[in-house]
PDB file of C-alpha atoms in Angstrom:
ATOM      1  CA  UNK A   1      59.964 118.885  59.362  1.00  0.00           C
ATOM      2  CA  UNK A   2      58.247 116.607  61.930  1.00  0.00           C
ATOM      3  CA  UNK A   3      61.071 114.399  61.852  1.00  0.00           C
ATOM      4  CA  UNK A   4      63.343 117.292  62.399  1.00  0.00           C
ATOM      5  CA  UNK A   5      61.986 118.807  65.169  1.00  0.00           C
ATOM      6  CA  UNK A   6      61.684 115.336  66.941  1.00  0.00           C
ATOM      7  CA  UNK A   7      65.399 114.894  66.090  1.00  0.00           C
ATOM      8  CA  UNK A   8      66.499 118.197  67.758  1.00  0.00           C
ATOM      9  CA  UNK A   9      63.881 117.580  70.488  1.00  0.00           C
ATOM     10  CA  UNK A  10      65.960 114.437  71.366  1.00  0.00           C
ATOM     11  CA  UNK A  11      69.276 115.980  70.881  1.00  0.00           C
ATOM     12  CA  UNK A  12      68.026 118.501  73.307  1.00  0.00           C
ATOM     13  CA  UNK A  13      66.893 115.962  75.879  1.00  0.00           C
ATOM     14  CA  UNK A  14      70.239 114.125  75.331  1.00  0.00           C
ATOM     15  CA  UNK A  15      72.216 117.471  76.073  1.00  0.00           C
ATOM     16  CA  UNK A  16      70.207 118.231  79.308  1.00  0.00           C
ATOM     17  CA  UNK A  17      70.682 114.982  80.653  1.00  0.00           C
ATOM     18  CA  UNK A  18      74.314 115.237  79.949  1.00  0.00           C
ATOM     19  CA  UNK A  19      74.450 118.513  81.672  1.00  0.00           C
ATOM     20  CA  UNK A  20      72.443 117.263  84.902  1.00  0.00           C
ATOM     21  CA  UNK A  21      74.603 113.982  85.059  1.00  0.00           C
ATOM     22  CA  UNK A  22      77.645 116.150  85.099  1.00  0.00           C
ATOM     23  CA  UNK A  23      76.191 118.261  87.663  1.00  0.00           C
ATOM     24  CA  UNK A  24      75.664 115.401  89.662  1.00  0.00           C
ATOM     25  CA  UNK A  25      79.074 114.362  89.331  1.00  0.00           C
ATOM     26  CA  UNK A  26      80.190 117.711  90.363  1.00  0.00           C
ATOM     27  CA  UNK A  27      77.768 117.616  93.585  1.00  0.00           C
ATOM     28  CA  UNK A  28      79.288 114.077  94.469  1.00  0.00           C
ATOM     29  CA  UNK A  29      83.057 115.634  94.326  1.00  0.00           C
ATOM     30  CA  UNK A  30      81.897 118.318  96.951  1.00  0.00           C
ATOM     31  CA  UNK A  31      80.320 115.660  99.045  1.00  0.00           C
ATOM     32  CA  UNK A  32      83.608 114.130  98.857  1.00  0.00           C
ATOM     33  CA  UNK A  33      85.593 116.975  99.734  1.00  0.00           C
ATOM     34  CA  UNK A  34      83.444 117.666 102.729  1.00  0.00           C
ATOM     35  CA  UNK A  35      83.983 114.455 104.023  1.00  0.00           C
ATOM     36  CA  UNK A  36      87.740 115.277 103.639  1.00  0.00           C
ATOM     37  CA  UNK A  37      87.741 118.445 105.207  1.00  0.00           C
ATOM     38  CA  UNK A  38      88.699 120.500 101.884  1.00  0.00           C
ATOM     39  CA  UNK A  39      85.384 121.616 100.718  1.00  0.00           C
ATOM     40  CA  UNK A  40      85.501 125.584 100.241  1.00  0.00           C
ATOM     41  CA  UNK A  41      89.527 125.303  99.247  1.00  0.00           C
ATOM     42  CA  UNK A  42      90.539 126.614  96.048  1.00  0.00           C
ATOM     43  CA  UNK A  43      92.013 123.772  93.824  1.00  0.00           C
ATOM     44  CA  UNK A  44      94.653 126.254  92.015  1.00  0.00           C
ATOM     45  CA  UNK A  45      95.609 128.645  95.012  1.00  0.00           C
ATOM     46  CA  UNK A  46      94.782 126.836  98.113  1.00  0.00           C
ATOM     47  CA  UNK A  47      93.043 130.247  99.586  1.00  0.00           C
ATOM     48  CA  UNK A  48      89.303 129.846 100.547  1.00  0.00           C
ATOM     49  CA  UNK A  49      86.623 129.651  97.954  1.00  0.00           C
ATOM     50  CA  UNK A  50      84.489 132.965  98.554  1.00  0.00           C
ATOM     51  CA  UNK A  51      81.416 131.931 100.615  1.00  0.00           C
ATOM     52  CA  UNK A  52      79.204 133.661  97.833  1.00  0.00           C
ATOM     53  CA  UNK A  53      80.409 131.997  95.543  1.00  0.00           C
ATOM     54  CA  UNK A  54      80.047 128.524  97.238  1.00  0.00           C
ATOM     55  CA  UNK A  55      76.235 129.654  97.625  1.00  0.00           C
ATOM     56  CA  UNK A  56      75.632 130.522  93.980  1.00  0.00           C
ATOM     57  CA  UNK A  57      77.519 127.194  92.973  1.00  0.00           C
ATOM     58  CA  UNK A  58      78.163 124.768  95.861  1.00  0.00           C
ATOM     59  CA  UNK A  59      80.391 122.620  93.708  1.00  0.00           C
ATOM     60  CA  UNK A  60      82.825 125.350  92.639  1.00  0.00           C
ATOM     61  CA  UNK A  61      86.442 124.314  92.935  1.00  0.00           C
ATOM     62  CA  UNK A  62      88.245 127.537  92.316  1.00  0.00           C
ATOM     63  CA  UNK A  63      88.123 130.844  93.809  1.00  0.00           C
ATOM     64  CA  UNK A  64      86.478 133.170  91.555  1.00  0.00           C
ATOM     65  CA  UNK A  65      90.020 134.750  90.625  1.00  0.00           C
ATOM     66  CA  UNK A  66      91.586 131.469  89.833  1.00  0.00           C
ATOM     67  CA  UNK A  67      88.409 130.612  87.963  1.00  0.00           C
ATOM     68  CA  UNK A  68      88.847 133.847  85.782  1.00  0.00           C
ATOM     69  CA  UNK A  69      92.539 132.991  85.361  1.00  0.00           C
ATOM     70  CA  UNK A  70      91.490 129.749  84.264  1.00  0.00           C
ATOM     71  CA  UNK A  71      88.685 131.228  81.941  1.00  0.00           C
ATOM     72  CA  UNK A  72      91.125 133.890  80.609  1.00  0.00           C
ATOM     73  CA  UNK A  73      89.431 136.715  81.967  1.00  0.00           C
ATOM     74  CA  UNK A  74      90.551 139.161  84.474  1.00  0.00           C
ATOM     75  CA  UNK A  75      89.045 141.343  87.494  1.00  0.00           C
TER      76      UNK A  75
END
């Protein structure tokens, strides 16, 4: 059981590391957009991303409407 627990802990740590690395990459992309002057512009519709959305998720690339469409949700 100890070995199984250690394997689960290792897998969990690896998953967390991958999630953090993905977040760092998205932040770097957001910084690039800021330097290009395109930060806060929806990648799908070209309209501004809601300030509240950017405050909550600074690396958001879509407005909430387009993100919901992408995820297959409405409203």
